[in-house]
Coordinates of N, CA and C in Angstrom, one line a residue:
X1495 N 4.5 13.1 14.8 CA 5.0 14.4 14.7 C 6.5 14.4 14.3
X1496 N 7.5 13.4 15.2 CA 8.8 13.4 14.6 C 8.8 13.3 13.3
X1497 N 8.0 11.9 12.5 CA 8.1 11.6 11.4 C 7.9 13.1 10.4
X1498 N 6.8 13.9 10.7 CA 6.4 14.8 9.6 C 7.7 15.9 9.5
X1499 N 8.5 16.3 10.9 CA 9.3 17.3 11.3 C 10.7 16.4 10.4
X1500 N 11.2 15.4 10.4 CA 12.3 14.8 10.1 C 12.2 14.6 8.4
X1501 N 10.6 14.6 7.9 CA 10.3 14.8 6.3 C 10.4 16.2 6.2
X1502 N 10.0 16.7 7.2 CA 10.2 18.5 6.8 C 12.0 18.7 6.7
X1503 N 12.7 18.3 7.6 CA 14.0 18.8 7.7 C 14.7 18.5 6.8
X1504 N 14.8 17.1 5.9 CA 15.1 16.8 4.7 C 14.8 17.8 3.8
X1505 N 14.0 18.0 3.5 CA 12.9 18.6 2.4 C 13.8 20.0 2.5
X1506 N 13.5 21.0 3.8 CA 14.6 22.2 4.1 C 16.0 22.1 3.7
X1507 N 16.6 20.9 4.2 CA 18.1 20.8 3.7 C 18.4 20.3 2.4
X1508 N 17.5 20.6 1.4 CA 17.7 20.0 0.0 C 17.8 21.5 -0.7
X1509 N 16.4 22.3 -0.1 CA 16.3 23.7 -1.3 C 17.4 24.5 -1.5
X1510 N 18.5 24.4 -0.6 CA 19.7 25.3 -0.5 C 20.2 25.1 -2.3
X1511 N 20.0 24.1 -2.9 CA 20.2 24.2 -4.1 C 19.0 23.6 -5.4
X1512 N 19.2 25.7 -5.8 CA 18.0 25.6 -6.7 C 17.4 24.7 -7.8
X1513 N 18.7 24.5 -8.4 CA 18.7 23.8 -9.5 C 18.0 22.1 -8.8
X1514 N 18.7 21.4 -8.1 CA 18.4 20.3 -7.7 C 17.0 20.2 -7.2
X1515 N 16.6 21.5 -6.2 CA 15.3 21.4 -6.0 C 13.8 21.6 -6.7
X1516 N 14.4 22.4 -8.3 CA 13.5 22.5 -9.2 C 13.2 21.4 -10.0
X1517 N 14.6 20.8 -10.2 CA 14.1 19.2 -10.5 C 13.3 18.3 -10.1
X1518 N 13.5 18.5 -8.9 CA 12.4 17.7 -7.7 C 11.0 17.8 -8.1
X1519 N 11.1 19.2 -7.8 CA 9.4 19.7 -8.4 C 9.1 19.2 -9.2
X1520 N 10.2 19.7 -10.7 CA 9.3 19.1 -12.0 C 9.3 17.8 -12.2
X1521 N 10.0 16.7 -11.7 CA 9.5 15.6 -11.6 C 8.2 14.8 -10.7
X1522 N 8.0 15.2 -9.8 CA 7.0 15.5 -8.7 C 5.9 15.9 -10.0
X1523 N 5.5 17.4 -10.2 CA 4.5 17.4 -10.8 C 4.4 16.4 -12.3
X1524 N 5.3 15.9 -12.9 CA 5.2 15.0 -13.3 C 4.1 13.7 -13.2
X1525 N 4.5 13.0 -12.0 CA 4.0 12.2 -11.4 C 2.6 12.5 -10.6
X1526 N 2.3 13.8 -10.2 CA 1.3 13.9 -9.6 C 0.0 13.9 -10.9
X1527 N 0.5 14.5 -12.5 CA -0.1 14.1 -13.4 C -0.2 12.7 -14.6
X1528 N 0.9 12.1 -14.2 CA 0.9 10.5 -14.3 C -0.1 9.9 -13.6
X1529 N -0.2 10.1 -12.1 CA -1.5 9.0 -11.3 C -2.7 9.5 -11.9
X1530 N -2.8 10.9 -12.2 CA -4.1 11.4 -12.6 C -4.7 10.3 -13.8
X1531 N -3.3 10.3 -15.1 CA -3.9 9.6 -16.4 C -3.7 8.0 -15.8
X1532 N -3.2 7.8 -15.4 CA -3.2 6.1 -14.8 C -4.7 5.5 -14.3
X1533 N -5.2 6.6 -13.2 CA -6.5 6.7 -12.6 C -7.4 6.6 -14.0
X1534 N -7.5 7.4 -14.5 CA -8.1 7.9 -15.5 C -8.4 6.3 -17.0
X1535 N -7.0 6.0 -17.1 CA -7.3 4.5 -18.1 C -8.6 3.7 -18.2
X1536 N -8.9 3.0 -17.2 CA -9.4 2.4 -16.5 C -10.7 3.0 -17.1
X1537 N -11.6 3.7 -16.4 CA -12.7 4.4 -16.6 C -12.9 4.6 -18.5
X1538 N -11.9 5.1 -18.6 CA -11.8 5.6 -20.5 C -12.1 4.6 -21.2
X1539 N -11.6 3.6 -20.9 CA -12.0 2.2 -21.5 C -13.0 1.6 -20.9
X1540 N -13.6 1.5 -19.8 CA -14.7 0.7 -19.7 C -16.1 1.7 -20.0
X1541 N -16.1 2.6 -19.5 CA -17.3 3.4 -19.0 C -17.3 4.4 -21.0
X1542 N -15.8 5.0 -21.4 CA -16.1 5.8 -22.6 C -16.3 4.7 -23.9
X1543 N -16.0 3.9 -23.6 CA -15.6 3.1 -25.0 C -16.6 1.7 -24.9
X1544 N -16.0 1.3 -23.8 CA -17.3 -0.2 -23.2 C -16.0 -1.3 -24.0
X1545 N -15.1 -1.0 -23.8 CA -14.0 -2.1 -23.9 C -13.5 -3.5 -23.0
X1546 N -12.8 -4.2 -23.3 CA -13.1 -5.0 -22.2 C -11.0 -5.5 -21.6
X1547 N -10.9 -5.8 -20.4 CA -10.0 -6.2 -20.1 C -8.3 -6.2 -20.9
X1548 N -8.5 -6.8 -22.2 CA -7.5 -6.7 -23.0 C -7.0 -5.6 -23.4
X1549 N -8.3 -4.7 -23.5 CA -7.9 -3.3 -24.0 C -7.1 -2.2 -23.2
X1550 N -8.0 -2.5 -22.1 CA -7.4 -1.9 -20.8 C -5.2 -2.4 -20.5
X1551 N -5.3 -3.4 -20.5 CA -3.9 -3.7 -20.5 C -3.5 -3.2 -22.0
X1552 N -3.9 -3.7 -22.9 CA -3.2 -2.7 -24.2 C -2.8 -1.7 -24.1
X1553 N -3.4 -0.7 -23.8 CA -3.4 0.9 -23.4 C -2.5 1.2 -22.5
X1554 N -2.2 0.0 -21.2 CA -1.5 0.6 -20.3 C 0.2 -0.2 -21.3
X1555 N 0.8 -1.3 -21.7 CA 1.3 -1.6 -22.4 C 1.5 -0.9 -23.5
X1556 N 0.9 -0.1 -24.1 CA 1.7 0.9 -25.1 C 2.0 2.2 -24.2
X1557 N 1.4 2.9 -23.6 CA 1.8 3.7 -22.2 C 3.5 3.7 -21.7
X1558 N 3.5 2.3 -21.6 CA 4.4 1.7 -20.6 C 5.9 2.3 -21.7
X1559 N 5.9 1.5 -23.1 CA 6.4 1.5 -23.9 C 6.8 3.2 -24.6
X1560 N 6.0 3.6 -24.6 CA 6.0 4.9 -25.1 C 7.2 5.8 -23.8
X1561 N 6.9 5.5 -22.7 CA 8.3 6.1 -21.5 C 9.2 6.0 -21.6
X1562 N 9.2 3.8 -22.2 CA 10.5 3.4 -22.5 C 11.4 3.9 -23.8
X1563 N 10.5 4.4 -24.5 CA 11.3 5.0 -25.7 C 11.9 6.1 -26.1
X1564 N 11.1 7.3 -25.1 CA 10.6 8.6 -24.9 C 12.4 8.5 -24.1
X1565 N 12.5 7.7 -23.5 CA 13.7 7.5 -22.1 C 15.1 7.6 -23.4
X1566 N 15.1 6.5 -24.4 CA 15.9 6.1 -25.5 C 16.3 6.8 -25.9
X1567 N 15.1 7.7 -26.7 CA 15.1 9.0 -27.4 C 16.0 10.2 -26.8
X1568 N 15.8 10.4 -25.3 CA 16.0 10.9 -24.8 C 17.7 11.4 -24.8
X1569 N 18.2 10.1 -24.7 CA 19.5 9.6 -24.5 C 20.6 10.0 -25.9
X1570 N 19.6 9.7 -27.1 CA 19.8 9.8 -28.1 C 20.2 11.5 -29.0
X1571 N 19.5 12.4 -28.5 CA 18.9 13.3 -28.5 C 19.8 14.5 -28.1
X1572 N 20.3 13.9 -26.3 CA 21.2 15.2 -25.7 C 22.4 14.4 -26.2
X1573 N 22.5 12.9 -26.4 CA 24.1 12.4 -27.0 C 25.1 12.6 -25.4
X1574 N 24.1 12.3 -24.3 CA 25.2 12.2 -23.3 C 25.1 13.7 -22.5
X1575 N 24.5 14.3 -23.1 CA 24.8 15.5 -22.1 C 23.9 15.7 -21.3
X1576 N 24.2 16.4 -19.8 CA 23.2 15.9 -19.1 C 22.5 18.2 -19.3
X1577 N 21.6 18.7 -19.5 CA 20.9 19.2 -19.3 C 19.4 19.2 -19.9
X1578 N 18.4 20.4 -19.6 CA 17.0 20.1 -20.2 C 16.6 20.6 -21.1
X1579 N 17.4 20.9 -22.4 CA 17.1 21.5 -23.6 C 15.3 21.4 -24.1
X1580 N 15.4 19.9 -24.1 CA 14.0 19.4 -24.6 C 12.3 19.1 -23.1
X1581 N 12.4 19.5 -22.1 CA 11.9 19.5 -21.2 C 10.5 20.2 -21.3
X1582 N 10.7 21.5 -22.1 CA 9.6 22.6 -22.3 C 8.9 21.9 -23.1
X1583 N 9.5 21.7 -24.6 CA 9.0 20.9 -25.4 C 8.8 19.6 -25.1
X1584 N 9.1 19.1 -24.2 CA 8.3 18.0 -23.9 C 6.9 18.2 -23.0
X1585 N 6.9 19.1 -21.9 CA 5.9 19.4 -21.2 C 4.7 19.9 -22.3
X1586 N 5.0 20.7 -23.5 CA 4.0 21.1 -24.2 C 3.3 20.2 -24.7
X1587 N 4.2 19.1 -25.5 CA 3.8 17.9 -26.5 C 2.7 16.6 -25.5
X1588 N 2.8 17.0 -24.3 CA 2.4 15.8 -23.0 C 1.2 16.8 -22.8
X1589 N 0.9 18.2 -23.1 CA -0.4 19.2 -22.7 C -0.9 18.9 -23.8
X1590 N -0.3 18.4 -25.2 CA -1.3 19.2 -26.1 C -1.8 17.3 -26.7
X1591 N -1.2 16.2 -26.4 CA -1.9 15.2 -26.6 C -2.7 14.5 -25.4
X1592 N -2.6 15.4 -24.2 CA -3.5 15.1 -23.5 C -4.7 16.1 -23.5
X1593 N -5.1 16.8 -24.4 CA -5.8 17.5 -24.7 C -6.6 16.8 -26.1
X1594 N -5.4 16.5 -27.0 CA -6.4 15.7 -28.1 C -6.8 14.9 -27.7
X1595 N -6.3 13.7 -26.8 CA -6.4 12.4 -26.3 C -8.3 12.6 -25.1
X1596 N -8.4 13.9 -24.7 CA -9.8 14.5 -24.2 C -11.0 14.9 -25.1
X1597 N -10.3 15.1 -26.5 CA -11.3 15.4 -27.1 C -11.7 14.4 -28.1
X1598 N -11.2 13.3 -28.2 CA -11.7 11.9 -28.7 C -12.4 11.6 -27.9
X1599 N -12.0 11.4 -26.6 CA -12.9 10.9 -26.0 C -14.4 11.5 -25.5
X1600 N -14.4 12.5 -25.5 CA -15.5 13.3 -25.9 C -16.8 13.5 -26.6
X1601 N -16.2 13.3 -28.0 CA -16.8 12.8 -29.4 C -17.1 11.6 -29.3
X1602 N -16.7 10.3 -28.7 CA -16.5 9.1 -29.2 C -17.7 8.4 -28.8
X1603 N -18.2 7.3 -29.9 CA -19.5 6.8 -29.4 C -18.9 5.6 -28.7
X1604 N -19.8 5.4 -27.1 CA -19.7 4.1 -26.9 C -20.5 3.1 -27.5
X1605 N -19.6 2.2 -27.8 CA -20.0 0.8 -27.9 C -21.1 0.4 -27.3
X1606 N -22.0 -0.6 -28.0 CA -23.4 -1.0 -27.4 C -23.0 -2.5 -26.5
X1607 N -21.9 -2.9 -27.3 CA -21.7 -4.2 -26.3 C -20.0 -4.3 -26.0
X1608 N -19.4 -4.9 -25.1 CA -17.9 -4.7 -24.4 C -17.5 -5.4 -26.4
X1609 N -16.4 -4.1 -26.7 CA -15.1 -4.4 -27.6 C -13.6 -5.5 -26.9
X1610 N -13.4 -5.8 -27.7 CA -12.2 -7.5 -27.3 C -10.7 -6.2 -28.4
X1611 N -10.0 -6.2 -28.3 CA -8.8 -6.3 -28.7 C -8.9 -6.0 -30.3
X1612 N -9.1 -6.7 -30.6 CA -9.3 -6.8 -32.2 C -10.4 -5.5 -33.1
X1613 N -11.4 -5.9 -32.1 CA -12.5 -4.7 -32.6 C -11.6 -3.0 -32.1
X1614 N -11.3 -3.1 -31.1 CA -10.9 -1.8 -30.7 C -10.0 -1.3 -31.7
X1615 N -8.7 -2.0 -32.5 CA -8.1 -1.8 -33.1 C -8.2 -1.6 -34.9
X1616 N -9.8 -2.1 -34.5 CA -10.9 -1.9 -35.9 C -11.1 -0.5 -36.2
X1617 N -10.9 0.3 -35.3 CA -11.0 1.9 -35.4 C -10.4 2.9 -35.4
X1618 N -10.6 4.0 -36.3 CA -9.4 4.8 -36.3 C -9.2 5.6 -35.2
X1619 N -10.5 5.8 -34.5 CA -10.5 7.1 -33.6 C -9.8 6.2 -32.2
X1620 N -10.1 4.7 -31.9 CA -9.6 4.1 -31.2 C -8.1 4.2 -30.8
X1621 N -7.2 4.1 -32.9 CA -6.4 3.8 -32.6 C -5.6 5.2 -32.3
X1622 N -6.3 6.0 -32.8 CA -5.8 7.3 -32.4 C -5.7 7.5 -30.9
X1623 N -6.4 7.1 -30.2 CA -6.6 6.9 -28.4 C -4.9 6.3 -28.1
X1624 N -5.0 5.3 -28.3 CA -3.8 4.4 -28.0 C -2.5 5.0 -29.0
X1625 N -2.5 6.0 -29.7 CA -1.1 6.3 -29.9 C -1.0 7.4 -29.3
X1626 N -2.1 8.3 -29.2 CA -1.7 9.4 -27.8 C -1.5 8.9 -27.1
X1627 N -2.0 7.3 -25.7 CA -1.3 7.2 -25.1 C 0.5 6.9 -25.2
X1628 N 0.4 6.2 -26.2 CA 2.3 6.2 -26.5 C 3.1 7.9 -26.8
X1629 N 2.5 8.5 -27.7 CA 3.4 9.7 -27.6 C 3.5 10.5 -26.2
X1630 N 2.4 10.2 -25.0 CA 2.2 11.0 -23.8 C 3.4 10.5 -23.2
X1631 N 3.5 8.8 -23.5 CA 4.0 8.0 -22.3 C 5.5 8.8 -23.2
X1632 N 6.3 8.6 -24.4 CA 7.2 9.0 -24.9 C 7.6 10.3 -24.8
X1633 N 6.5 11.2 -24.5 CA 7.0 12.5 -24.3 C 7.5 12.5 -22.6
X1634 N 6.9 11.7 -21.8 CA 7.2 12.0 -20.8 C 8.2 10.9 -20.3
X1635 N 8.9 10.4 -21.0 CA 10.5 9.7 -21.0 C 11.2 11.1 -20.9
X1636 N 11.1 11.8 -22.3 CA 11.8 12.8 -22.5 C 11.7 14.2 -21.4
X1637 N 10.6 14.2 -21.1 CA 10.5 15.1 -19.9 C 10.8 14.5 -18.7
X1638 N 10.7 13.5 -18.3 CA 11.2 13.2 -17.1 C 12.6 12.7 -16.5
X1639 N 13.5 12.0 -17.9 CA 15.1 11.4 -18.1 C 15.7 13.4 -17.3
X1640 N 15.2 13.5 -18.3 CA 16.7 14.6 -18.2 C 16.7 15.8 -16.7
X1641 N 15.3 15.8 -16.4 CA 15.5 15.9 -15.2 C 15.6 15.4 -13.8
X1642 N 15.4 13.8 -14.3 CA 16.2 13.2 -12.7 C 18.2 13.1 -12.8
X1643 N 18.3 13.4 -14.1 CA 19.9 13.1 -14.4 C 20.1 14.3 -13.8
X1644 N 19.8 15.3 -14.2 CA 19.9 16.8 -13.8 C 20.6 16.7 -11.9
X1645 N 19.4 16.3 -11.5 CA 19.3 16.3 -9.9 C 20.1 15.9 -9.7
X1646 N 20.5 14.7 -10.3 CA 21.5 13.5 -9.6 C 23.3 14.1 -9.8
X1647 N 23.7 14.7 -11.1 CA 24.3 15.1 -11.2 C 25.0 16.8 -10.5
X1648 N 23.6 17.3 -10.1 CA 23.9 18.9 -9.8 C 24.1 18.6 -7.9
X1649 N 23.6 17.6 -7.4 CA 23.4 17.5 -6.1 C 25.2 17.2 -5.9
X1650 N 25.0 17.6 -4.4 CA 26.6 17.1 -3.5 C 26.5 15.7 -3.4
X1651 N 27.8 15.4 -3.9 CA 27.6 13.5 -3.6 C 27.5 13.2 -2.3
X1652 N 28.1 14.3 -1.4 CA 28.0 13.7 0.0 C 26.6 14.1 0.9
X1653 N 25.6 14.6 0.0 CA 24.4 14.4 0.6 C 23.3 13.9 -0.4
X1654 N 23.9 13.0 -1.4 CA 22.8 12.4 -2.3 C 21.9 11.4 -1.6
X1655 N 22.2 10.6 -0.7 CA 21.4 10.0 -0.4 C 19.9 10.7 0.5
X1656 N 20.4 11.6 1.1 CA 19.3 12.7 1.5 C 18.3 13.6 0.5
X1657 N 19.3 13.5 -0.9 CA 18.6 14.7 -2.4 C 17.7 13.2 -2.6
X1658 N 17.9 12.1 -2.9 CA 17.0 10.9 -3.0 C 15.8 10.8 -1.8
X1659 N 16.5 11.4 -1.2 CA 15.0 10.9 0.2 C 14.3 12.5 0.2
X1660 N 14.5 12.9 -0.4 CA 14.1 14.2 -0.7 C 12.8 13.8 -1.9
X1661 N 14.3 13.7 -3.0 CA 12.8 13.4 -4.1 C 11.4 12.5 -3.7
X1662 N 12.2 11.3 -2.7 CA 10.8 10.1 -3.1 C 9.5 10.8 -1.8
X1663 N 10.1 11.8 -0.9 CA 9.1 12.4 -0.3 C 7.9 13.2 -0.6
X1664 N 8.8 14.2 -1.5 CA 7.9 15.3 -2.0 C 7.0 14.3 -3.7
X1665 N 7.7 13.3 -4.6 CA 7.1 12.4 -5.3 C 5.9 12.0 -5.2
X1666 N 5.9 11.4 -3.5 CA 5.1 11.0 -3.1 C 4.1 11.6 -2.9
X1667 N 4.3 12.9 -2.0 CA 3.4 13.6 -1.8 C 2.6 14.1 -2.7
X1668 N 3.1 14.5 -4.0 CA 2.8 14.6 -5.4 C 1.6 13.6 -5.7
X1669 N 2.0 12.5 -5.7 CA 1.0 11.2 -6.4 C -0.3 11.2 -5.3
X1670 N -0.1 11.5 -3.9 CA -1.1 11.7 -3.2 C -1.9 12.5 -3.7
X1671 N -1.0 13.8 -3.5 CA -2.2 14.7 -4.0 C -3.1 14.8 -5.5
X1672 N -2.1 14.0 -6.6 CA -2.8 13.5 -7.4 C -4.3 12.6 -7.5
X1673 N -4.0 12.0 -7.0 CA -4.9 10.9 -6.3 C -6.6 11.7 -5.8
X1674 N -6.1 12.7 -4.6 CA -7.4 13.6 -4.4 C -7.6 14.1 -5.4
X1675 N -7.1 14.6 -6.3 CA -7.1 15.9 -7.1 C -8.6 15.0 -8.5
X1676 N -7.9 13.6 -8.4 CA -8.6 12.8 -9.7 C -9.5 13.1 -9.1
X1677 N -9.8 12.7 -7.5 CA -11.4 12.3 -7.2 C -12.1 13.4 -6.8
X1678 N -11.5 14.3 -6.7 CA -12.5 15.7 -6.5 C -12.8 15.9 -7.9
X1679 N -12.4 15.9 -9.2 CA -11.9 16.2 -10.6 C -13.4 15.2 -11.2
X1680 N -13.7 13.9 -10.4 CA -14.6 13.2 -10.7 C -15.9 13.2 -10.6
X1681 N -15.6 14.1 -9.3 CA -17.2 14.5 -8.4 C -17.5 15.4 -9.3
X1682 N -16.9 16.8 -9.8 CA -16.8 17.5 -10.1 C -17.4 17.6 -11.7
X1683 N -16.9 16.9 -12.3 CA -16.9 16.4 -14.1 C -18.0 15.0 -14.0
X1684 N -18.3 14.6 -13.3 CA -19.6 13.3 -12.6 C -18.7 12.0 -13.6
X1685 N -17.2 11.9 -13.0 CA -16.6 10.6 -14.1 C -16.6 10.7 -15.2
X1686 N -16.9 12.0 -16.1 CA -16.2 11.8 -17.4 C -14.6 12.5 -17.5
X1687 N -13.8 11.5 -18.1 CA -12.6 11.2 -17.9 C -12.0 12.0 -19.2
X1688 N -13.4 12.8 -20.2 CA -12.8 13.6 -21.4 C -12.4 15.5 -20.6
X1689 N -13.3 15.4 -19.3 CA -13.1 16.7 -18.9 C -11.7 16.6 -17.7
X1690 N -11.5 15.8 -17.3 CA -10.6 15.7 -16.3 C -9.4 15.4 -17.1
X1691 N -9.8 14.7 -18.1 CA -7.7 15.0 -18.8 C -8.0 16.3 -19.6
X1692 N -9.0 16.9 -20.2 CA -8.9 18.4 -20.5 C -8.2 19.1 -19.6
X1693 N -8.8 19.2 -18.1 CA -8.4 19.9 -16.8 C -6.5 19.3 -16.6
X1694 N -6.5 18.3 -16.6 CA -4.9 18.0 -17.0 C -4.4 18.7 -17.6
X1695 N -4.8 18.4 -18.4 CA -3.5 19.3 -19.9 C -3.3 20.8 -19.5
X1696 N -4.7 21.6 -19.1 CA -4.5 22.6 -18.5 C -3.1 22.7 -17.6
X1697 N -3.5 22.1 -16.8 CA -2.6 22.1 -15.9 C -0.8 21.9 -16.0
X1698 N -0.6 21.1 -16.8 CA 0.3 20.6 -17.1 C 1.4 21.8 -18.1
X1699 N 0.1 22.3 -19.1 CA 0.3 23.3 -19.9 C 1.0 25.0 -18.9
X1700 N 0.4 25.0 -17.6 CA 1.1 25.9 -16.6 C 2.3 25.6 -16.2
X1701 N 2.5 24.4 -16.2 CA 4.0 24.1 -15.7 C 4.7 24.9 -16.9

């Protein structure tokens, strides 16, 4: 009970400032729709496609890469300034290719026997899969940079270390609830991973 009361007291002593605490959120919901598509990889490639191991890390490797660029871009873009000009537009562009990125998979015939790396890359609709993942992962560099700079910079330096134990609380609690959210999302859709990132985007598209 201490523990839950002393995460609550944090959490209270952060919202006195809006701006810092809307950050929080939208990074949080961020990540609560990150574990969703993370969860989600895995299944898309073995169960939609019948791909094997390699592809699986491919996909999370351009993923990975598309953040790191999306972050670059990012940087490039405000030229040093810290607000969220591009945030909306990034939230849209992260709804609307995880929506195309649903409806390939949807359409898509599985394979009769596990694809290797090479064959996956044999295909357009494939490769279309794997560049939505990079534009998602790149859009959400851009959606997610400018508002942890935001936080970092709008917070009191003399209670940053608290706006940090703030964020990685409510983060968390985020990715938790993501986590249920996939697996009720699975019961629900019976594992197909084209309805549950539809239901993402949805969602994402509300923010």
């Amino acid at each position: 009970l201490n523990f839950i009361s002393g995460n609550l007291n944090i959490i209270k002593s952060t919202r006195h400032s809006r701006i810092v605490y809307l950050c929080i959120l939208g990074i949080s919901w961020f990540w609560l729709v990150s574990s969703i598509i993370i969860n989600e990889i895995p299944i898309l490639i073995s169960k939609s496609i019948n791909a094997g191991a390699s592809v699986h890390t491919f996909v999370l490797v351009v993923f990975g890469i598309g953040i790191s660029a999306g972050s670059v871009l990012c940087s490039r873009l405000l030229n040093n300034k810290i607000e969220a000009t591009y945030v909306p537009l990034a939230a849209f562009g992260i709804s609307f290719f995880l929506y195309d990125l649903a409806s390939i998979t949807h359409v898509i015939v599985k394979a009769e026997s596990a694809l290797s790396l090479t064959m996956f890359l044999s295909s357009f609709a494939h490769v279309r899969i794997a560049f939505d993942f990079f534009l998602i992962g790149l859009l959400g560099g851009l959606y997610h940079v400018p508002l942890y700079t935001m936080m970092i910079h709008e917070c009191d330096p003399k209670h940053r270390a608290r706006t940090m134990a703030c964020h990685n609380i409510v983060s968390t609690a985020f990715m938790i609830a993501g986590s249920a959210l996939n697996f009720s999302l699975a019961s629900v859709f019976g594992g197909n991973p084209a309805y549950t990132l539809a239901f993402v985007s949805m969602v994402f598209a509300w923010l």
